[in-house]
mmCIF file of C-alpha atoms in Angstrom:
data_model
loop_
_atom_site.group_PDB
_atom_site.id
_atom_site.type_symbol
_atom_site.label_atom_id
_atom_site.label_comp_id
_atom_site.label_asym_id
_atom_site.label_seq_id
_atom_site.Cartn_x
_atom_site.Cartn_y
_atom_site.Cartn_z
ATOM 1 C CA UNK A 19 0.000 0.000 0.000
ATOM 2 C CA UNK A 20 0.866 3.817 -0.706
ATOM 3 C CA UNK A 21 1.667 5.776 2.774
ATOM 4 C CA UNK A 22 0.742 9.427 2.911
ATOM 5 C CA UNK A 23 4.129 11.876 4.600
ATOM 6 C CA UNK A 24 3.009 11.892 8.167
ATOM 7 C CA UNK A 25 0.765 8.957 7.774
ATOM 8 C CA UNK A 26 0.255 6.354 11.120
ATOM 9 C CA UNK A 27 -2.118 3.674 10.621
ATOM 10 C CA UNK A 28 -1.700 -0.185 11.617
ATOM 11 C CA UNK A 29 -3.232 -2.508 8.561
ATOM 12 C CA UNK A 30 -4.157 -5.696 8.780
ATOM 13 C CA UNK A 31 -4.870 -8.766 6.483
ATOM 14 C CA UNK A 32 -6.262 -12.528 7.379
ATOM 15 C CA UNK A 33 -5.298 -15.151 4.828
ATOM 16 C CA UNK A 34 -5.975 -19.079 4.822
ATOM 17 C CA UNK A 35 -2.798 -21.097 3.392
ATOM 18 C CA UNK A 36 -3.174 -23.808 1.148
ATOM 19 C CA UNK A 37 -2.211 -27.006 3.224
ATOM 20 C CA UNK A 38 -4.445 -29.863 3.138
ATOM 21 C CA UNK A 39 -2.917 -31.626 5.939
ATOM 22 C CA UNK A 40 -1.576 -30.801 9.295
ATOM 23 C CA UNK A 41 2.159 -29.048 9.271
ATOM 24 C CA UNK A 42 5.035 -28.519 11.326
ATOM 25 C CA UNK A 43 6.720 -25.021 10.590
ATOM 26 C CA UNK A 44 10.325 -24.926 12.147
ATOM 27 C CA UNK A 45 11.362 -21.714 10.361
ATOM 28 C CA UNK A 46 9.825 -18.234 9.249
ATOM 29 C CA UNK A 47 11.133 -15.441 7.767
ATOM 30 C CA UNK A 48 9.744 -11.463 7.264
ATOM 31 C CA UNK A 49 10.873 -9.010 5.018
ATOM 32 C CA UNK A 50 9.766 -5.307 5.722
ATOM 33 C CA UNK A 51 9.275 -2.619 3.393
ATOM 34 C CA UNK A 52 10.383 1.007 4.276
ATOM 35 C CA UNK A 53 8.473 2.891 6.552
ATOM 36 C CA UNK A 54 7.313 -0.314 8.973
ATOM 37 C CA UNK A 55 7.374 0.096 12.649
ATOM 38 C CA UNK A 56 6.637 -3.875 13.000
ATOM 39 C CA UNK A 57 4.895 -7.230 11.539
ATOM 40 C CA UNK A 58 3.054 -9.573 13.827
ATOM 41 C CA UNK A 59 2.529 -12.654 12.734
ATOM 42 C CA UNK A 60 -0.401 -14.578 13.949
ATOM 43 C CA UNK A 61 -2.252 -18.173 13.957
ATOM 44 C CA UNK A 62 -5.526 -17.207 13.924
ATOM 45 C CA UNK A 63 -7.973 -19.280 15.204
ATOM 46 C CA UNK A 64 -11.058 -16.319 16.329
ATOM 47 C CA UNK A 65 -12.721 -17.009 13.408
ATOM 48 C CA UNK A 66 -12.927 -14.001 12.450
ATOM 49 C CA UNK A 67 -13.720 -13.444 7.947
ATOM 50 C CA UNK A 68 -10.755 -13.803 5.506
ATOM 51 C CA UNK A 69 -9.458 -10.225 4.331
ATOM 52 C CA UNK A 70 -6.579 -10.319 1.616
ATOM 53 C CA UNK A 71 -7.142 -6.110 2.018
ATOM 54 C CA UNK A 72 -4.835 -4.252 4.187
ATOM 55 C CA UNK A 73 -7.753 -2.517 6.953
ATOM 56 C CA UNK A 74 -6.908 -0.267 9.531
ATOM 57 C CA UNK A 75 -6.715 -2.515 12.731
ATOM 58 C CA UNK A 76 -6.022 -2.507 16.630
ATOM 59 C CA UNK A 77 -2.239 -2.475 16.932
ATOM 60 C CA UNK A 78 -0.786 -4.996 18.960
ATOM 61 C CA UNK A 79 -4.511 -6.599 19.557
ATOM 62 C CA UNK A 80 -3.590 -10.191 19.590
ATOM 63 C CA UNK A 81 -0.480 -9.382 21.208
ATOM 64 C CA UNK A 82 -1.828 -7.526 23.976
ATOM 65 C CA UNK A 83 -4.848 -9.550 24.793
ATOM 66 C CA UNK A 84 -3.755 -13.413 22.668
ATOM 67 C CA UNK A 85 -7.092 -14.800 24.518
ATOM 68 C CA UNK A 86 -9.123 -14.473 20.779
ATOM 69 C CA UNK A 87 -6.459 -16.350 19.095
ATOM 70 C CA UNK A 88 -3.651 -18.156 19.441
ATOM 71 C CA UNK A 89 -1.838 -15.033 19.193
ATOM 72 C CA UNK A 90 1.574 -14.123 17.761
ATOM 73 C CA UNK A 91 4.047 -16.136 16.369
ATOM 74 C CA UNK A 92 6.540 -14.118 15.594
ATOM 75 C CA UNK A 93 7.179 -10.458 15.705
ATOM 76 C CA UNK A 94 9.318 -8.356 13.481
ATOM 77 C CA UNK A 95 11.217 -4.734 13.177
ATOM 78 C CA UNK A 96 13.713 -5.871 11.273
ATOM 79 C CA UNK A 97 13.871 -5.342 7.747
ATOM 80 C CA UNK A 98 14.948 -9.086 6.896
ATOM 81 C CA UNK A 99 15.073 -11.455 9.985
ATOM 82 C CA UNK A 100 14.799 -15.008 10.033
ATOM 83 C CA UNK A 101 13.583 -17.049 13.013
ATOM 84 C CA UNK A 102 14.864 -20.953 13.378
ATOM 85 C CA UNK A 103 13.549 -22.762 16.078
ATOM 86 C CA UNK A 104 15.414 -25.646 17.816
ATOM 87 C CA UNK A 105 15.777 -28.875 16.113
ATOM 88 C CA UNK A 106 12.752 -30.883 17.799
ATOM 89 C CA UNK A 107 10.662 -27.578 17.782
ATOM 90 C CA UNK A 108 8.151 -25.987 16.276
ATOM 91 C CA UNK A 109 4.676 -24.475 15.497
ATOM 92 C CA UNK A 110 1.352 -26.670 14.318
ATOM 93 C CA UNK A 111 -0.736 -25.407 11.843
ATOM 94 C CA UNK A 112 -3.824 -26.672 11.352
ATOM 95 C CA UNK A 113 -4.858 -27.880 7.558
ATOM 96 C CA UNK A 114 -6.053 -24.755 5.541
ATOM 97 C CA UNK A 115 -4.584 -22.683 8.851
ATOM 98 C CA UNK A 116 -5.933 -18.746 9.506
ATOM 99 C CA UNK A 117 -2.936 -16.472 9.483
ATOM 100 C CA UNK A 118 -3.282 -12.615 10.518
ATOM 101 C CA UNK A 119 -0.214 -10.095 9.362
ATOM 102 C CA UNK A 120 -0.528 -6.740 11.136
ATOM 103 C CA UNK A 121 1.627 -4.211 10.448
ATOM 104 C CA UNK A 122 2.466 -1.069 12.019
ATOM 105 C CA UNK A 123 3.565 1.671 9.598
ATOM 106 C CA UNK A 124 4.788 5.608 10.677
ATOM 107 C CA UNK A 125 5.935 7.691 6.990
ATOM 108 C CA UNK A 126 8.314 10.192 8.787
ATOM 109 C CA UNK A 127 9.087 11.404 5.509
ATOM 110 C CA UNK A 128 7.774 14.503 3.170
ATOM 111 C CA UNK A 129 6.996 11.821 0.081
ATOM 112 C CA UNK A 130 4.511 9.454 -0.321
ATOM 113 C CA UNK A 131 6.309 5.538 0.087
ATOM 114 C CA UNK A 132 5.016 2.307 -1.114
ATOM 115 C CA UNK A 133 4.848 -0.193 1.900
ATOM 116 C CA UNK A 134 4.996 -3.970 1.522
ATOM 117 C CA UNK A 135 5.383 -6.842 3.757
ATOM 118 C CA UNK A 136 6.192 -10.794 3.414
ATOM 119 C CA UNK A 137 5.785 -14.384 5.569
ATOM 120 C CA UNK A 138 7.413 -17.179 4.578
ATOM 121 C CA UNK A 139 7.002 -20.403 6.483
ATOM 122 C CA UNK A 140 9.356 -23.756 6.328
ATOM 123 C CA UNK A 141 7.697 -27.105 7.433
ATOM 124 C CA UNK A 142 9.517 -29.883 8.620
ATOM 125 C CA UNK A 143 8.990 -33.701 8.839
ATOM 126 C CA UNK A 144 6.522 -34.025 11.548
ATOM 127 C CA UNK A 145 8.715 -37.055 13.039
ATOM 128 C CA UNK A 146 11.254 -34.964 13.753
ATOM 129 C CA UNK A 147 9.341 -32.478 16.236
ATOM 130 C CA UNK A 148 8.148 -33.718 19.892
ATOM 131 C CA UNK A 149 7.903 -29.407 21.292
ATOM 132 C CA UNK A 150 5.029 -27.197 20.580
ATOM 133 C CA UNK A 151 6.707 -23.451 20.563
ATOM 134 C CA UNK A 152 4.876 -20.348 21.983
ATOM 135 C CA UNK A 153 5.547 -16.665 22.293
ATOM 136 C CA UNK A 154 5.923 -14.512 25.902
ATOM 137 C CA UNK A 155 5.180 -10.651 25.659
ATOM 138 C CA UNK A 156 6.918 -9.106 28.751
ATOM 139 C CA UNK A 157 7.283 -5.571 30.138
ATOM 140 C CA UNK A 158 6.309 -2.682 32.282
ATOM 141 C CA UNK A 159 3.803 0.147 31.060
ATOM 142 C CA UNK A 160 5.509 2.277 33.712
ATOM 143 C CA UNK A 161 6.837 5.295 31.286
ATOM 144 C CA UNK A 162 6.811 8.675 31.823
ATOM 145 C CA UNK A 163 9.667 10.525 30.115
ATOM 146 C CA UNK A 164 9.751 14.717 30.713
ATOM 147 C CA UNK A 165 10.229 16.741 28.050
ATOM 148 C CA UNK A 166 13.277 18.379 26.938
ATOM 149 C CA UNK A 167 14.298 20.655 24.460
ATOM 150 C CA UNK A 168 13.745 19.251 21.100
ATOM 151 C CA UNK A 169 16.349 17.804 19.465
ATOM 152 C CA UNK A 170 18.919 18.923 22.482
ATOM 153 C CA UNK A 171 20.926 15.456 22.543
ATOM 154 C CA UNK A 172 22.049 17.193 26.259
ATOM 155 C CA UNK A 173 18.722 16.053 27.291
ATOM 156 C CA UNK A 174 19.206 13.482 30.158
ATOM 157 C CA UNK A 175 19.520 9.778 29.873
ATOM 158 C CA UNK A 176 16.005 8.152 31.281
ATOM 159 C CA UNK A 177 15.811 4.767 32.797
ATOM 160 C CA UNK A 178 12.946 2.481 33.030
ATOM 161 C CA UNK A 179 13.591 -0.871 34.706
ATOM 162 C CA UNK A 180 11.536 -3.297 36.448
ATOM 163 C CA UNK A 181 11.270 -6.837 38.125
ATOM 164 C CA UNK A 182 9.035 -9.366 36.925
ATOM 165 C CA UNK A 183 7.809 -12.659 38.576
ATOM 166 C CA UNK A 184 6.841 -15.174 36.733
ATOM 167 C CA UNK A 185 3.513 -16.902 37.569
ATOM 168 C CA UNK A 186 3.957 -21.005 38.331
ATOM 169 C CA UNK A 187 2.621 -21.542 35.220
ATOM 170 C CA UNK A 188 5.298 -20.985 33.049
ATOM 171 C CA UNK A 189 8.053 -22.952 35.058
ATOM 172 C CA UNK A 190 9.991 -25.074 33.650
ATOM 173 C CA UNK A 191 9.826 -23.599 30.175
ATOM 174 C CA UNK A 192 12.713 -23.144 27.928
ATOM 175 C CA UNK A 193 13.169 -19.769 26.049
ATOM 176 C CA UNK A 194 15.091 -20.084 22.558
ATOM 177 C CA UNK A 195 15.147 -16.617 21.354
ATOM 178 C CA UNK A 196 14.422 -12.828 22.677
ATOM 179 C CA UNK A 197 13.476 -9.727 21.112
ATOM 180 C CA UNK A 198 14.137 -6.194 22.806
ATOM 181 C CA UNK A 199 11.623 -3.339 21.993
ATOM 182 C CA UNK A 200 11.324 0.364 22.443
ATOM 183 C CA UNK A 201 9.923 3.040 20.425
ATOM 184 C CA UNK A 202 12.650 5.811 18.972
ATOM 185 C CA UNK A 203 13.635 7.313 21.834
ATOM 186 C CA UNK A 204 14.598 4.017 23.313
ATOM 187 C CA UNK A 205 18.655 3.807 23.512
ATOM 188 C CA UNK A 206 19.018 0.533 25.291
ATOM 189 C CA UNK A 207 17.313 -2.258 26.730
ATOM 190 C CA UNK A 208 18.537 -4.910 28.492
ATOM 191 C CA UNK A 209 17.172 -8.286 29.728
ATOM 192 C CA UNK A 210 18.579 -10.510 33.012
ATOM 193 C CA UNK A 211 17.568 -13.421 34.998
ATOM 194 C CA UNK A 212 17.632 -13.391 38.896
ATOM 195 C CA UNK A 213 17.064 -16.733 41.063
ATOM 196 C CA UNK A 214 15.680 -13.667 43.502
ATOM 197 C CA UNK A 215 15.097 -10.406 43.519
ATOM 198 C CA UNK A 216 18.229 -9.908 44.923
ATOM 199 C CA UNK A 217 20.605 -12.365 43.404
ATOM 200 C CA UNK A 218 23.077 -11.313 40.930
ATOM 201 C CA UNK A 219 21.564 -11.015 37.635
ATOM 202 C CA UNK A 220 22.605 -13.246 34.738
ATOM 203 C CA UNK A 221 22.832 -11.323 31.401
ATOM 204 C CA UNK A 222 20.062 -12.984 28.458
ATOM 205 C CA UNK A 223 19.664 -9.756 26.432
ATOM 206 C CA UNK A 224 22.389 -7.048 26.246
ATOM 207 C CA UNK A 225 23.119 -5.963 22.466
ATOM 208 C CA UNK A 226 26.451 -4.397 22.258
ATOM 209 C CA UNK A 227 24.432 -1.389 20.011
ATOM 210 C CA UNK A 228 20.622 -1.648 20.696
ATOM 211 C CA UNK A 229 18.541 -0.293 17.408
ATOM 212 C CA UNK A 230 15.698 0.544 18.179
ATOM 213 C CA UNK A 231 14.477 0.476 14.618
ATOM 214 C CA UNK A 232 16.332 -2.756 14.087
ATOM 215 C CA UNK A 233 16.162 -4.797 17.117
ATOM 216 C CA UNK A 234 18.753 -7.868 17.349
ATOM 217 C CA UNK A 235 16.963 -11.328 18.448
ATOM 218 C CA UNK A 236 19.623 -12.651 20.272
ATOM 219 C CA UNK A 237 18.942 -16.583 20.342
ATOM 220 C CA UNK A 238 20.333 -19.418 23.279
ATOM 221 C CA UNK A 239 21.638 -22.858 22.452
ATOM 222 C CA UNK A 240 21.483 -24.381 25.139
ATOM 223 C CA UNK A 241 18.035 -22.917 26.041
ATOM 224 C CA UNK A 242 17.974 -21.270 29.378
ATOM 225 C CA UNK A 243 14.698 -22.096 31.897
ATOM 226 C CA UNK A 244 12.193 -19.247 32.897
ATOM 227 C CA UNK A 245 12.932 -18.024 36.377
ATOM 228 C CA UNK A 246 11.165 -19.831 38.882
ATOM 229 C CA UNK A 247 10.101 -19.857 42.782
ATOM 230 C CA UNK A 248 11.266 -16.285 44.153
ATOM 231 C CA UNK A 249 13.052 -15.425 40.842
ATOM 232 C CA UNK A 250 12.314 -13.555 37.444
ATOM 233 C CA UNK A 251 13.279 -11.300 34.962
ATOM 234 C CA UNK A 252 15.250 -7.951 35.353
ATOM 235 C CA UNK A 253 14.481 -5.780 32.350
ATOM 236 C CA UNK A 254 15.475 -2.276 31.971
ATOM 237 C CA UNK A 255 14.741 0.480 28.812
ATOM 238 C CA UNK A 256 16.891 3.751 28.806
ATOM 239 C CA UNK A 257 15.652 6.868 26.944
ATOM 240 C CA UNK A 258 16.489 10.116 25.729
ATOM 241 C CA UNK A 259 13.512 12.355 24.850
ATOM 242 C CA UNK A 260 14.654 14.718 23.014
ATOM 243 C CA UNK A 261 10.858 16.394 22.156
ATOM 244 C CA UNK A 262 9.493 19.407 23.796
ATOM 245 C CA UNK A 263 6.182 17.113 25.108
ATOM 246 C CA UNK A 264 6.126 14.316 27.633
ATOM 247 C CA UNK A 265 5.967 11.261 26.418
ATOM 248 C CA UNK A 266 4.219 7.846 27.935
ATOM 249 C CA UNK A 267 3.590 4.547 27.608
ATOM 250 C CA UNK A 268 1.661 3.711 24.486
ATOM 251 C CA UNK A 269 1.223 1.926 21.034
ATOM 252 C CA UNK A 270 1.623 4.708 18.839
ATOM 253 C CA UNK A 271 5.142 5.229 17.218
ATOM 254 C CA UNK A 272 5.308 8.625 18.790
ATOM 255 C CA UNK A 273 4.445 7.007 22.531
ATOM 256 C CA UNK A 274 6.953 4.364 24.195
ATOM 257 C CA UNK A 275 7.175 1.242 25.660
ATOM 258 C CA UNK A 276 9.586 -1.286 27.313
ATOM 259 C CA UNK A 277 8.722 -4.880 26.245
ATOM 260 C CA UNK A 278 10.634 -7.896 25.113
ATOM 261 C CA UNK A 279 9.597 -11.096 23.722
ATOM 262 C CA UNK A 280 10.891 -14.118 23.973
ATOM 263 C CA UNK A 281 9.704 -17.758 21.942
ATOM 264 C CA UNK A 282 9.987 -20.726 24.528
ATOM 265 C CA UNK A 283 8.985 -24.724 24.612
ATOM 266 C CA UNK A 284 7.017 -26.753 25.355
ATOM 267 C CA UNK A 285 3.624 -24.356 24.537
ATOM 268 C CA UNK A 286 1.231 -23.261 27.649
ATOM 269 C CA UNK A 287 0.024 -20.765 25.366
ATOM 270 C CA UNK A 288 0.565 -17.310 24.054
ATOM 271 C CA UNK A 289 1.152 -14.567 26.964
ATOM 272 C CA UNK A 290 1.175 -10.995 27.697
ATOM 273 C CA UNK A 291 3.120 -10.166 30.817
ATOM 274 C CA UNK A 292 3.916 -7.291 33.406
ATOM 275 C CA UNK A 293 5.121 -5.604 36.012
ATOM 276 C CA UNK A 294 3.375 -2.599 37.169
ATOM 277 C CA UNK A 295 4.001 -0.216 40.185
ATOM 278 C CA UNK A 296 0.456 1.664 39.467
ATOM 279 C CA UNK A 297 -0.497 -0.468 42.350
ATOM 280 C CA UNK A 298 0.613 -0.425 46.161
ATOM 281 C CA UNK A 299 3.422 -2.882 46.564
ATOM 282 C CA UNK A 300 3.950 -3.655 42.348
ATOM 283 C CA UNK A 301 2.053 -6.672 40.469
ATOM 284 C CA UNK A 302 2.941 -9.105 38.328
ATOM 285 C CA UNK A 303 0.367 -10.367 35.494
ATOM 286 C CA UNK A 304 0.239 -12.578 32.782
ATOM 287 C CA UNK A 305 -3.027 -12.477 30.546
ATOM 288 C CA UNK A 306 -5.063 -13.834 29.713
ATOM 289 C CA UNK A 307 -4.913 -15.932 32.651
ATOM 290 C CA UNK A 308 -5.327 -13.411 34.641
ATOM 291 C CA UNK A 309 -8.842 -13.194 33.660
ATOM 292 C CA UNK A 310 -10.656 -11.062 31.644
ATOM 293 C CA UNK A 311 -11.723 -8.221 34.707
ATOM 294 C CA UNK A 312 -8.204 -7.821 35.023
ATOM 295 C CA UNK A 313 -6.579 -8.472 31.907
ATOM 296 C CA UNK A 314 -9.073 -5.911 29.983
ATOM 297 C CA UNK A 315 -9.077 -3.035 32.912
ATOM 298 C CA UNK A 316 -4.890 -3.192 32.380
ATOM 299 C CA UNK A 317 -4.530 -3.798 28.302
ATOM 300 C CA UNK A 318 -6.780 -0.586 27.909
ATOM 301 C CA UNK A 319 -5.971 1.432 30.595
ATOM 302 C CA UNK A 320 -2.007 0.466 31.316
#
């Protein structure tokens, strides 16, 4: 599609593939046109009408709130990145399988660009797989960033970090591969494990030059287990904002956020995760087991 200079929209489509038969897809790979903030990937099993035409949709819906399908698969910034899952690994789709592409798009520019995206899924011999991946979505909406003076790089340096617990659910899971993300004013972001709050952390995601516009996926062979008992994740996002407003948490290019994901075996299902301190004491959630009174109240008002 043609994007309009200053144009922000998120476009979806929902396409059915043309196996017959149950598959086994151990790799996928997305290729971004200019102008794309991200591509999410989804399995989608809500049942909701095919749509081959890019329409405006919720960003980050089945991200934020995977309960109406199986959610995302994979998740892109990257203008080429490939995603190989561990040998006995890998994602089921169903014959004739639903898949939803959303992408984000921001033209920064003063000409009109022509935007494209692309999927492409490997399948495997299904002997050879005995995992079932899935996808984690983890971070803090906890962002408030002053203003400064724009473009005044002597702006300070802005830190968001957090602790996150994981729930019992998700012990004894195996994460592959993580993701860091942050909006543009996002300089770093880092990702640790802790046996406890207080233990030394143990580095997982620390890029040597964090992109914000082109995110490294940093992947683990051997795998590394999710954090259990008193333990969890240490993730921090530094900033610069370098506008004259104040900017917050949000899913618009021009907002921020401080998320990472991370694709992990065996499968208890797609999650959202975070750590919040709007609340006396801090809480940890992961949706949609949380429920939907909580999970809703906190995915639309963060």
């Amino acid at each position: 599609l043609d994007v309009d200079p200053g144009q922000e929209d998120t476009r979806c489509v929902t396409l059915e593939l043309s196996n017959d038969t149950e598959i086994k897809v151990r790799a996928l790979r997305n290729q971004l046109g200019n102008s794309s903030h991200h591509l999410i990937v989804y399995r989608d099993n809500s049942g909701d009408p095919l749509n081959s035409t890019p329409t405006p949709c919720q960003p980050f819906a089945g991200t934020l709130n995977p309960s109406g399908m199986s959610g995302p698969i994979m998740v892109t910034q990257r203008a080429d990145e490939s995603l190989l899952l561990p040998n006995d690994v890998a994602y089921t789709f169903a014959p004739h399988q639903h898949i939803k592409l959303e992408m984000h798009f921001i033209n920064t520019g003063d000409a009109v660009v022509s935007l494209s995206a692309q999927t492409d899924f490997t399948s495997v011999d299904p002997s050879t797989v005995s995992q079932e991946a899935d996808f984690l979505f983890i971070g803090s909406p906890d962002i408030q960033l002053p203003a400064c003076s724009a473009q005044d790089e002597s702006c300070p340096t802005q830190t968001v970090e957090a602790f996150f617990n994981p729930p019992p659910s998700l012990d004894d899971l195996n994460i592959f591969a993580i993701t860091g993300h942050t909006h543009h004013l996002g300089r770093d972001m880092q990702v640790a494990t802790r046996a406890t709050a207080a233990a030394d952390p143990v580095p997982v995601y620390a890029p040597d030059n964090f992109s914000w516009s082109e995110p490294e996926t940093v992947t683990h062979s051997p795998t590394f287990p999710i954090p259990s008992g008193a333990g969890g994740f240490q993730f921090s996002c530094e900033y610069k904002n370098t506008t004259n407003a104040e900017v917050a948490f949000g899913e618009s290019a021009n907002n921020e956020m401080c998320f990472f994901w991370a694709y992990y075996y065996p499968s208890v299902g797609a999650k959202v995760c975070i750590h919040t301190d709007q609340f006396a004491g801090g809480i940890d959630v992961c949706c949609p087991d949380a429920g939907p009174q909580i999970c809703d109240n906190l995915i639309q008002q963060p």
